PDB file of C-alpha atoms in Angstrom:
ATOM      1  CA  MET A   1      -5.200   9.449  18.768  1.00 42.00           C
ATOM      2  CA  SER A   2      -4.952  13.226  19.129  1.00 46.00           C
ATOM      3  CA  ASN A   3      -3.598  13.733  15.607  1.00 83.00           C
ATOM      4  CA  VAL A   4      -3.841  10.576  13.558  1.00 82.00           C
ATOM      5  CA  TYR A   5      -2.176  12.085  10.491  1.00 87.00           C
ATOM      6  CA  GLU A   6       0.875  13.212  12.425  1.00 90.00           C
ATOM      7  CA  GLN A   7       1.263   9.995  14.405  1.00 87.00           C
ATOM      8  CA  VAL A   8       0.951   7.697  11.395  1.00 87.00           C
ATOM      9  CA  THR A   9       3.259   9.876   9.286  1.00 91.00           C
ATOM     10  CA  ASP A  10       5.866   9.996  12.049  1.00 91.00           C
ATOM     11  CA  GLU A  11       5.778   6.197  12.256  1.00 88.00           C
ATOM     12  CA  ILE A  12       6.316   5.827   8.498  1.00 90.00           C
ATOM     13  CA  VAL A  13       9.193   8.323   8.616  1.00 91.00           C
ATOM     14  CA  ARG A  14      10.743   6.406  11.513  1.00 89.00           C
ATOM     15  CA  LEU A  15      10.554   3.126   9.585  1.00 85.00           C
ATOM     16  CA  VAL A  16      12.098   4.677   6.462  1.00 87.00           C
ATOM     17  CA  GLU A  17      14.896   6.217   8.537  1.00 89.00           C
ATOM     18  CA  GLU A  18      15.543   2.853  10.179  1.00 85.00           C
ATOM     19  CA  GLY A  19      16.162   1.343   6.740  1.00 81.00           C
ATOM     20  CA  ILE A  20      18.698   4.083   6.093  1.00 81.00           C
ATOM     21  CA  ARG A  21      20.450   3.576   9.447  1.00 84.00           C
ATOM     22  CA  ASN A  22      20.751  -0.195   9.145  1.00 81.00           C
ATOM     23  CA  GLY A  23      22.124   0.075   5.622  1.00 75.00           C
ATOM     24  CA  SER A  24      19.371  -1.947   3.941  1.00 75.00           C
ATOM     25  CA  GLY A  25      17.729   1.065   2.333  1.00 74.00           C
ATOM     26  CA  GLU A  26      14.418  -0.733   2.752  1.00 78.00           C
ATOM     27  CA  CYS A  27      11.095   0.976   3.370  1.00 81.00           C
ATOM     28  CA  PRO A  28       7.996  -0.595   4.926  1.00 79.00           C
ATOM     29  CA  TRP A  29       6.643  -1.551   1.502  1.00 84.00           C
ATOM     30  CA  HIS A  30       9.727  -3.626   0.661  1.00 76.00           C
ATOM     31  CA  ARG A  31       9.488  -5.879   3.659  1.00 63.00           C
ATOM     32  CA  SER A  32       6.683  -8.328   3.125  1.00 68.00           C
ATOM     33  CA  SER A  33       4.783 -10.321   0.518  1.00 71.00           C
ATOM     34  CA  LEU A  34       2.115 -11.071   3.129  1.00 83.00           C
ATOM     35  CA  VAL A  35      -1.000  -8.901   3.129  1.00 90.00           C
ATOM     36  CA  PRO A  36      -1.985  -7.953   6.710  1.00 94.00           C
ATOM     37  CA  ILE A  37      -5.532  -9.003   7.544  1.00 95.00           C
ATOM     38  CA  ASN A  38      -7.989  -8.484  10.372  1.00 96.00           C
ATOM     39  CA  ALA A  39      -8.243 -11.640  12.477  1.00 96.00           C
ATOM     40  CA  THR A  40     -12.007 -11.184  12.968  1.00 95.00           C
ATOM     41  CA  SER A  41     -13.301 -10.099   9.551  1.00 93.00           C
ATOM     42  CA  ARG A  42     -10.531 -11.858   7.534  1.00 92.00           C
ATOM     43  CA  LYS A  43     -10.474  -8.746   5.329  1.00 92.00           C
ATOM     44  CA  ALA A  44      -7.204  -7.246   4.157  1.00 92.00           C
ATOM     45  CA  TYR A  45      -6.059  -3.902   5.533  1.00 94.00           C
ATOM     46  CA  ARG A  46      -5.621  -1.289   2.844  1.00 93.00           C
ATOM     47  CA  GLY A  47      -3.541   1.718   1.911  1.00 93.00           C
ATOM     48  CA  ILE A  48      -1.753   3.494   4.737  1.00 93.00           C
ATOM     49  CA  ASN A  49      -2.653   0.734   7.210  1.00 94.00           C
ATOM     50  CA  THR A  50      -0.837  -1.842   5.086  1.00 94.00           C
ATOM     51  CA  LEU A  51       2.346   0.240   5.236  1.00 91.00           C
ATOM     52  CA  VAL A  52       2.180   0.735   8.988  1.00 91.00           C
ATOM     53  CA  LEU A  53       1.525  -2.933   9.728  1.00 94.00           C
ATOM     54  CA  TRP A  54       4.208  -4.135   7.305  1.00 91.00           C
ATOM     55  CA  GLY A  55       6.750  -1.889   8.972  1.00 87.00           C
ATOM     56  CA  THR A  56       5.714  -2.813  12.501  1.00 89.00           C
ATOM     57  CA  ALA A  57       5.796  -6.541  11.737  1.00 90.00           C
ATOM     58  CA  HIS A  58       9.288  -6.223  10.281  1.00 85.00           C
ATOM     59  CA  MET A  59      10.675  -4.141  13.146  1.00 84.00           C
ATOM     60  CA  ARG A  60       9.257  -6.417  15.843  1.00 89.00           C
ATOM     61  CA  GLY A  61       9.849  -9.709  14.083  1.00 89.00           C
ATOM     62  CA  TYR A  62       6.232 -10.812  13.684  1.00 92.00           C
ATOM     63  CA  ALA A  63       6.018 -13.651  11.169  1.00 89.00           C
ATOM     64  CA  GLY A  64       2.234 -13.616  10.757  1.00 91.00           C
ATOM     65  CA  GLY A  65      -0.097 -11.033   9.288  1.00 93.00           C
ATOM     66  CA  GLU A  66      -3.171 -11.293  11.526  1.00 97.00           C
ATOM     67  CA  TRP A  67      -4.137  -8.196  13.535  1.00 97.00           C
ATOM     68  CA  ALA A  68      -7.083  -7.079  15.663  1.00 97.00           C
ATOM     69  CA  THR A  69      -8.018  -4.572  18.337  1.00 97.00           C
ATOM     70  CA  TYR A  70      -7.874  -5.482  22.037  1.00 97.00           C
ATOM     71  CA  ARG A  71     -11.644  -5.979  22.119  1.00 97.00           C
ATOM     72  CA  GLN A  72     -11.645  -8.063  18.946  1.00 97.00           C
ATOM     73  CA  TRP A  73      -9.022 -10.404  20.402  1.00 98.00           C
ATOM     74  CA  ALA A  74     -11.017 -10.665  23.633  1.00 97.00           C
ATOM     75  CA  ALA A  75     -14.148 -11.552  21.654  1.00 97.00           C
ATOM     76  CA  LYS A  76     -12.197 -14.439  20.114  1.00 96.00           C
ATOM     77  CA  GLY A  77     -11.193 -15.683  23.554  1.00 97.00           C
ATOM     78  CA  ALA A  78      -7.619 -14.419  23.242  1.00 97.00           C
ATOM     79  CA  GLN A  79      -5.747 -12.133  25.625  1.00 98.00           C
ATOM     80  CA  VAL A  80      -3.266  -9.441  24.668  1.00 98.00           C
ATOM     81  CA  ARG A  81      -0.242  -9.955  26.909  1.00 97.00           C
ATOM     82  CA  LYS A  82       0.677  -7.311  29.482  1.00 96.00           C
ATOM     83  CA  ALA A  83       3.225  -4.689  28.418  1.00 95.00           C
ATOM     84  CA  GLU A  84       2.552  -5.339  24.718  1.00 97.00           C
ATOM     85  CA  HIS A  85       2.460  -2.204  22.573  1.00 95.00           C
ATOM     86  CA  GLY A  86      -0.094  -1.981  19.798  1.00 95.00           C
ATOM     87  CA  SER A  87       0.227  -0.395  16.390  1.00 93.00           C
ATOM     88  CA  GLY A  88      -1.756   2.691  15.419  1.00 91.00           C
ATOM     89  CA  ILE A  89      -3.873   2.447  12.277  1.00 92.00           C
ATOM     90  CA  VAL A  90      -6.600   4.594  10.772  1.00 90.00           C
ATOM     91  CA  PHE A  91     -10.067   4.107   9.367  1.00 84.00           C
ATOM     92  CA  TRP A  92     -12.390   6.606   7.804  1.00 77.00           C
ATOM     93  CA  LYS A  93     -15.571   7.805   9.460  1.00 75.00           C
ATOM     94  CA  VAL A  94     -18.051   8.878   6.787  1.00 71.00           C
ATOM     95  CA  ASP A  95     -20.292  11.830   7.599  1.00 74.00           C
ATOM     96  CA  GLU A  96     -23.321  12.821   5.515  1.00 74.00           C
ATOM     97  CA  HIS A  97     -24.827  16.276   5.815  1.00 72.00           C
ATOM     98  CA  GLU A  98     -27.107  18.522   3.832  1.00 76.00           C
ATOM     99  CA  ASP A  99     -25.570  21.460   2.023  1.00 74.00           C
ATOM    100  CA  PRO A 100     -27.645  24.517   3.040  1.00 77.00           C
ATOM    101  CA  ALA A 101     -26.797  26.213  -0.254  1.00 77.00           C
ATOM    102  CA  ASP A 102     -28.557  23.751  -2.540  1.00 78.00           C
ATOM    103  CA  GLY A 103     -30.044  21.071  -0.277  1.00 73.00           C
ATOM    104  CA  THR A 104     -27.885  18.305  -1.715  1.00 79.00           C
ATOM    105  CA  THR A 105     -26.371  15.609   0.481  1.00 77.00           C
ATOM    106  CA  ARG A 106     -22.615  15.935   0.957  1.00 76.00           C
ATOM    107  CA  ARG A 107     -20.311  13.218   2.185  1.00 73.00           C
ATOM    108  CA  SER A 108     -16.997  13.699   3.958  1.00 71.00           C
ATOM    109  CA  ALA A 109     -14.571  11.250   5.510  1.00 70.00           C
ATOM    110  CA  LEU A 110     -12.645  11.893   8.720  1.00 75.00           C
ATOM    111  CA  ALA A 111      -9.697   9.817   9.926  1.00 77.00           C
ATOM    112  CA  ARG A 112     -10.185   7.888  13.158  1.00 84.00           C
ATOM    113  CA  GLY A 113      -7.306   6.199  14.930  1.00 87.00           C
ATOM    114  CA  TYR A 114      -7.350   2.655  16.309  1.00 91.00           C
ATOM    115  CA  THR A 115      -4.785   0.417  17.972  1.00 95.00           C
ATOM    116  CA  VAL A 116      -4.309  -3.162  16.822  1.00 97.00           C
ATOM    117  CA  PHE A 117      -2.157  -6.042  18.030  1.00 98.00           C
ATOM    118  CA  ASN A 118      -0.520  -8.832  16.073  1.00 97.00           C
ATOM    119  CA  ALA A 119      -1.394 -12.468  16.749  1.00 97.00           C
ATOM    120  CA  ALA A 120       2.132 -12.881  18.113  1.00 97.00           C
ATOM    121  CA  GLN A 121       1.187 -10.523  20.967  1.00 98.00           C
ATOM    122  CA  VAL A 122      -1.732 -12.554  22.305  1.00 98.00           C
ATOM    123  CA  ASP A 123      -2.289 -15.787  24.225  1.00 98.00           C
ATOM    124  CA  GLY A 124      -5.079 -18.233  23.548  1.00 97.00           C
ATOM    125  CA  TYR A 125      -5.131 -17.982  19.760  1.00 97.00           C
ATOM    126  CA  GLU A 126      -3.660 -20.213  17.078  1.00 94.00           C
ATOM    127  CA  PRO A 127      -3.006 -18.258  13.859  1.00 91.00           C
ATOM    128  CA  GLU A 128      -4.462 -19.720  10.704  1.00 86.00           C
ATOM    129  CA  ALA A 129      -2.000 -21.315   8.323  1.00 85.00           C
ATOM    130  CA  VAL A 130      -0.927 -19.080   5.439  1.00 82.00           C
ATOM    131  CA  VAL A 131      -1.633 -20.632   2.051  1.00 82.00           C
ATOM    132  CA  VAL A 132       1.171 -19.893  -0.413  1.00 82.00           C
ATOM    133  CA  LEU A 133       0.429 -20.631  -4.046  1.00 86.00           C
ATOM    134  CA  PRO A 134       3.086 -22.436  -6.102  1.00 91.00           C
ATOM    135  CA  GLU A 135       5.286 -20.077  -8.098  1.00 90.00           C
ATOM    136  CA  ALA A 136       3.720 -21.151 -11.397  1.00 93.00           C
ATOM    137  CA  GLU A 137       0.262 -20.116 -10.178  1.00 93.00           C
ATOM    138  CA  ARG A 138       1.538 -16.810  -8.808  1.00 92.00           C
ATOM    139  CA  ILE A 139       3.206 -16.044 -12.142  1.00 93.00           C
ATOM    140  CA  ALA A 140       0.033 -16.983 -14.016  1.00 95.00           C
ATOM    141  CA  GLN A 141      -1.999 -14.576 -11.848  1.00 94.00           C
ATOM    142  CA  ALA A 142       0.563 -11.807 -12.307  1.00 96.00           C
ATOM    143  CA  ASP A 143       0.467 -12.281 -16.081  1.00 97.00           C
ATOM    144  CA  ALA A 144      -3.323 -12.186 -15.988  1.00 96.00           C
ATOM    145  CA  VAL A 145      -3.292  -8.850 -14.145  1.00 97.00           C
ATOM    146  CA  ALA A 146      -0.816  -7.374 -16.621  1.00 97.00           C
ATOM    147  CA  ARG A 147      -2.817  -8.574 -19.650  1.00 97.00           C
ATOM    148  CA  ALA A 148      -6.127  -7.345 -18.276  1.00 97.00           C
ATOM    149  CA  ALA A 149      -4.782  -3.786 -18.051  1.00 98.00           C
ATOM    150  CA  LEU A 150      -4.709  -3.647 -21.875  1.00 97.00           C
ATOM    151  CA  ILE A 151      -1.607  -1.443 -21.826  1.00 98.00           C
ATOM    152  CA  GLU A 152       1.075  -1.977 -24.461  1.00 98.00           C
ATOM    153  CA  ILE A 153       4.262  -3.571 -23.087  1.00 98.00           C
ATOM    154  CA  ARG A 154       7.370  -3.682 -25.264  1.00 97.00           C
ATOM    155  CA  THR A 155      10.426  -5.761 -24.446  1.00 97.00           C
ATOM    156  CA  GLY A 156      13.898  -4.274 -24.835  1.00 94.00           C
ATOM    157  CA  GLY A 157      15.531  -1.318 -23.105  1.00 93.00           C
ATOM    158  CA  GLU A 158      15.251   0.185 -19.641  1.00 94.00           C
ATOM    159  CA  ALA A 159      12.074  -0.147 -17.636  1.00 95.00           C
ATOM    160  CA  CYS A 160       9.887   2.916 -18.095  1.00 96.00           C
ATOM    161  CA  TYR A 161       6.389   4.135 -18.862  1.00 97.00           C
ATOM    162  CA  SER A 162       5.767   6.772 -21.527  1.00 96.00           C
ATOM    163  CA  PRO A 163       2.626   8.821 -20.829  1.00 95.00           C
ATOM    164  CA  VAL A 164       2.926  10.378 -24.292  1.00 94.00           C
ATOM    165  CA  TYR A 165       2.674   7.028 -26.092  1.00 96.00           C
ATOM    166  CA  ASP A 166       0.859   5.257 -23.228  1.00 97.00           C
ATOM    167  CA  ARG A 167       3.373   2.450 -23.469  1.00 98.00           C
ATOM    168  CA  ILE A 168       5.573   0.453 -21.105  1.00 98.00           C
ATOM    169  CA  THR A 169       9.077  -0.726 -21.936  1.00 98.00           C
ATOM    170  CA  MET A 170      10.560  -3.635 -19.991  1.00 97.00           C
ATOM    171  CA  PRO A 171      13.912  -5.410 -20.104  1.00 96.00           C
ATOM    172  CA  ALA A 172      13.779  -9.066 -21.081  1.00 96.00           C
ATOM    173  CA  PHE A 173      12.597 -11.439 -18.357  1.00 95.00           C
ATOM    174  CA  GLY A 174      16.062 -13.032 -18.222  1.00 95.00           C
ATOM    175  CA  ALA A 175      17.620  -9.703 -17.186  1.00 95.00           C
ATOM    176  CA  PHE A 176      16.071 -10.069 -13.725  1.00 94.00           C
ATOM    177  CA  LYS A 177      17.367 -12.267 -10.916  1.00 92.00           C
ATOM    178  CA  ASP A 178      14.002 -13.985 -10.503  1.00 92.00           C
ATOM    179  CA  ALA A 179      10.300 -13.745 -11.325  1.00 93.00           C
ATOM    180  CA  ASP A 180       9.523 -11.635  -8.248  1.00 91.00           C
ATOM    181  CA  ALA A 181      12.016  -8.984  -9.340  1.00 91.00           C
ATOM    182  CA  TYR A 182      10.524  -8.876 -12.840  1.00 95.00           C
ATOM    183  CA  TYR A 183       6.929  -8.464 -11.690  1.00 96.00           C
ATOM    184  CA  ALA A 184       7.828  -5.913  -9.021  1.00 93.00           C
ATOM    185  CA  VAL A 185       9.253  -3.681 -11.769  1.00 95.00           C
ATOM    186  CA  LEU A 186       6.410  -4.444 -14.194  1.00 97.00           C
ATOM    187  CA  PHE A 187       3.754  -3.481 -11.649  1.00 97.00           C
ATOM    188  CA  HIS A 188       5.722  -0.334 -10.798  1.00 95.00           C
ATOM    189  CA  GLU A 189       5.401   0.733 -14.432  1.00 97.00           C
ATOM    190  CA  LEU A 190       1.787  -0.422 -14.650  1.00 98.00           C
ATOM    191  CA  THR A 191       0.995   1.703 -11.592  1.00 98.00           C
ATOM    192  CA  HIS A 192       2.439   4.709 -13.426  1.00 97.00           C
ATOM    193  CA  ALA A 193       0.230   3.819 -16.389  1.00 98.00           C
ATOM    194  CA  THR A 194      -2.928   3.871 -14.287  1.00 98.00           C
ATOM    195  CA  GLY A 195      -2.379   7.616 -13.920  1.00 97.00           C
ATOM    196  CA  HIS A 196      -2.986   8.194 -17.641  1.00 97.00           C
ATOM    197  CA  GLU A 197      -5.714  10.713 -18.464  1.00 95.00           C
ATOM    198  CA  GLY A 198      -7.905   7.882 -19.756  1.00 95.00           C
ATOM    199  CA  ARG A 199      -7.657   6.013 -16.440  1.00 97.00           C
ATOM    200  CA  LEU A 200      -7.119   7.600 -12.996  1.00 97.00           C
ATOM    201  CA  ARG A 201      -5.889  10.958 -14.295  1.00 95.00           C
ATOM    202  CA  ARG A 202      -2.812  11.692 -12.158  1.00 95.00           C
ATOM    203  CA  ASN A 203      -0.344  14.284 -13.414  1.00 90.00           C
ATOM    204  CA  LEU A 204       2.393  12.223 -15.093  1.00 89.00           C
ATOM    205  CA  LEU A 205       4.229  15.058 -16.856  1.00 85.00           C
ATOM    206  CA  ASN A 206       6.117  16.435 -13.864  1.00 85.00           C
ATOM    207  CA  ARG A 207       9.679  17.609 -14.384  1.00 79.00           C
ATOM    208  CA  PHE A 208      12.317  14.961 -13.611  1.00 79.00           C
ATOM    209  CA  GLY A 209      13.963  15.769 -10.294  1.00 78.00           C
ATOM    210  CA  SER A 210      11.001  17.733  -8.978  1.00 87.00           C
ATOM    211  CA  GLU A 211       9.219  16.890  -5.748  1.00 88.00           C
ATOM    212  CA  ALA A 212       6.038  16.073  -7.687  1.00 90.00           C
ATOM    213  CA  TYR A 213       7.987  13.612  -9.856  1.00 90.00           C
ATOM    214  CA  ALA A 214       9.412  11.954  -6.741  1.00 90.00           C
ATOM    215  CA  MET A 215       5.939  11.629  -5.222  1.00 93.00           C
ATOM    216  CA  GLU A 216       4.650   9.906  -8.351  1.00 95.00           C
ATOM    217  CA  GLU A 217       7.554   7.493  -7.964  1.00 91.00           C
ATOM    218  CA  LEU A 218       6.390   6.869  -4.399  1.00 93.00           C
ATOM    219  CA  VAL A 219       2.866   6.137  -5.658  1.00 96.00           C
ATOM    220  CA  ALA A 220       4.330   3.671  -8.177  1.00 95.00           C
ATOM    221  CA  GLU A 221       6.416   1.938  -5.501  1.00 93.00           C
ATOM    222  CA  LEU A 222       3.441   1.602  -3.181  1.00 94.00           C
ATOM    223  CA  GLY A 223       1.079   0.504  -5.925  1.00 96.00           C
ATOM    224  CA  ALA A 224       3.508  -2.183  -7.058  1.00 94.00           C
ATOM    225  CA  ALA A 225       3.921  -3.377  -3.467  1.00 93.00           C
ATOM    226  CA  PHE A 226       0.146  -3.597  -2.942  1.00 95.00           C
ATOM    227  CA  VAL A 227      -0.416  -5.578  -6.133  1.00 95.00           C
ATOM    228  CA  CYS A 228       2.590  -7.821  -5.576  1.00 93.00           C
ATOM    229  CA  ALA A 229       1.586  -8.641  -2.001  1.00 92.00           C
ATOM    230  CA  SER A 230      -1.932  -9.559  -3.128  1.00 92.00           C
ATOM    231  CA  LEU A 231      -0.289 -12.083  -5.482  1.00 92.00           C
ATOM    232  CA  GLY A 232       2.245 -13.417  -2.966  1.00 90.00           C
ATOM    233  CA  ILE A 233       5.157 -11.634  -4.647  1.00 90.00           C
ATOM    234  CA  ALA A 234       7.841  -9.720  -2.740  1.00 82.00           C
ATOM    235  CA  ALA A 235       8.308  -6.192  -4.108  1.00 80.00           C
ATOM    236  CA  GLY A 236      12.013  -5.603  -3.604  1.00 74.00           C
ATOM    237  CA  ARG A 237      13.855  -2.309  -3.647  1.00 74.00           C
ATOM    238  CA  ARG A 238      14.444  -0.758  -7.083  1.00 73.00           C
ATOM    239  CA  PRO A 239      17.996   0.345  -7.988  1.00 71.00           C
ATOM    240  CA  ASP A 240      16.853   3.973  -8.342  1.00 75.00           C
ATOM    241  CA  HIS A 241      14.992   3.935  -5.027  1.00 73.00           C
ATOM    242  CA  ALA A 242      17.764   5.813  -3.170  1.00 76.00           C
ATOM    243  CA  ASP A 243      17.422   8.759  -5.583  1.00 81.00           C
ATOM    244  CA  TYR A 244      14.032   9.642  -4.127  1.00 86.00           C
ATOM    245  CA  VAL A 245      14.243   8.821  -0.396  1.00 88.00           C
ATOM    246  CA  ALA A 246      15.498  12.253   0.696  1.00 87.00           C
ATOM    247  CA  SER A 247      12.712  13.964  -1.257  1.00 89.00           C
ATOM    248  CA  TRP A 248      10.081  11.643   0.224  1.00 91.00           C
ATOM    249  CA  LEU A 249      11.275  12.327   3.761  1.00 92.00           C
ATOM    250  CA  ARG A 250      11.253  16.097   3.207  1.00 92.00           C
ATOM    251  CA  ARG A 251       7.704  15.938   1.878  1.00 91.00           C
ATOM    252  CA  LEU A 252       6.447  13.657   4.638  1.00 92.00           C
ATOM    253  CA  ARG A 253       7.974  15.800   7.384  1.00 93.00           C
ATOM    254  CA  GLY A 254       6.532  18.969   5.854  1.00 93.00           C
ATOM    255  CA  ASP A 255       3.082  17.629   5.018  1.00 93.00           C
ATOM    256  CA  LYS A 256       1.575  15.172   7.477  1.00 91.00           C
ATOM    257  CA  ARG A 257      -1.068  14.128   4.974  1.00 91.00           C
ATOM    258  CA  ALA A 258       1.281  13.449   2.056  1.00 93.00           C
ATOM    259  CA  ILE A 259       1.779   9.747   2.790  1.00 93.00           C
ATOM    260  CA  PHE A 260      -1.998   9.343   3.151  1.00 92.00           C
ATOM    261  CA  THR A 261      -2.479  10.910  -0.279  1.00 93.00           C
ATOM    262  CA  ALA A 262       0.252   8.763  -1.844  1.00 94.00           C
ATOM    263  CA  ALA A 263      -1.064   5.571  -0.233  1.00 94.00           C
ATOM    264  CA  ALA A 264      -4.625   6.358  -1.344  1.00 94.00           C
ATOM    265  CA  SER A 265      -3.488   6.962  -4.930  1.00 96.00           C
ATOM    266  CA  ALA A 266      -1.454   3.759  -4.851  1.00 96.00           C
ATOM    267  CA  GLN A 267      -4.365   1.763  -3.460  1.00 95.00           C
ATOM    268  CA  ALA A 268      -6.633   3.171  -6.168  1.00 96.00           C
ATOM    269  CA  ALA A 269      -4.072   2.121  -8.797  1.00 97.00           C
ATOM    270  CA  ALA A 270      -3.769  -1.371  -7.318  1.00 96.00           C
ATOM    271  CA  ASP A 271      -7.559  -1.656  -7.204  1.00 96.00           C
ATOM    272  CA  TRP A 272      -7.801  -0.536 -10.843  1.00 97.00           C
ATOM    273  CA  LEU A 273      -5.334  -3.215 -11.961  1.00 97.00           C
ATOM    274  CA  ARG A 274      -6.783  -6.020  -9.857  1.00 95.00           C
ATOM    275  CA  GLU A 275     -10.402  -5.160 -10.644  1.00 95.00           C
ATOM    276  CA  ARG A 276      -9.825  -5.551 -14.357  1.00 94.00           C
ATOM    277  CA  ALA A 277      -8.358  -8.999 -13.759  1.00 92.00           C
ATOM    278  CA  GLY A 278     -11.389 -10.013 -11.703  1.00 91.00           C
ATOM    279  CA  LEU A 279      -9.397 -10.147  -8.460  1.00 84.00           C
ATOM    280  CA  LEU A 280     -11.122  -7.401  -6.509  1.00 70.00           C
ATOM    281  CA  THR A 281     -14.457  -6.961  -4.785  1.00 54.00           C
ATOM    282  CA  ARG A 282     -14.786  -3.338  -3.791  1.00 48.00           C
ATOM    283  CA  ILE A 283     -15.758  -2.373  -0.235  1.00 44.00           C
ATOM    284  CA  PRO A 284     -17.871   0.804   0.088  1.00 40.00           C
ATOM    285  CA  ILE A 285     -16.041   3.319   2.261  1.00 38.00           C
ATOM    286  CA  GLU A 286     -18.829   3.373   4.851  1.00 35.00           C
ATOM    287  CA  ASP A 287     -18.389  -0.397   5.323  1.00 37.00           C
ATOM    288  CA  GLU A 288     -14.607  -0.372   5.370  1.00 41.00           C
ATOM    289  CA  GLU A 289     -14.199   0.153   9.127  1.00 41.00           C
ATOM    290  CA  LYS A 290     -16.321  -2.830  10.125  1.00 41.00           C
ATOM    291  CA  ALA A 291     -15.081  -5.010   7.256  1.00 35.00           C
ATOM    292  CA  ALA A 292     -11.344  -4.478   7.743  1.00 39.00           C
TER     293      ALA A 292
END
């Protein structure tokens, strides 16, 4: 890819705009409870790649979440069909170099673009069956993640997180249409809470209505979607979602790295929550390309 940031951002913008045009208001992160995985490594894609593959799968009607490059499919004895179009994703190439000023080793990461194809685009491969946990087990895991965060959650009132008191308020469980809706909102607020100065230190005191405030809302939406998908929960669209879409699109069109930054912050928040519940094994960044 000549400009991986621009191409990936343009694809996300296109998918968001499609949700506006078709009247659903859905974004790529609302469209699946299935984590996309690499068909060779069996590792989950992360961050920005998750968004791209969710959106592509929805737009093209792919039911499964297995993806791989052309060469990876060939190595498995499968053949990508002629005229099939792949989906552009990105991995990070880590470079180490010595700083001439002080002799210390510096590390930097550059984005590299790849093209992957869904299992529905190849012949000669039978996708593995997706194991879906019973609802009771999914709820138990979700509760475990919420408890492990050790963040106060009060019941009663509108859903919100207070950075001043470091406290979440949630409506009663019965106020939601189902368990998925409840946990999608809870993990949205828990993602906000990960930004507290004692955790991941994002700026949570932005003025309501500002672009920075809207971007923190985007981080919370993405973080909730990442956690929910890892638990087999569908993160549906929040009622206040429409209030921020125009701001998100302006920012994404004006800054081709903004969605990368938001997705990275959201992935870090999801990792923070899942790690404390014992549900995450971290992958060093230099191993991420070959592992995912």
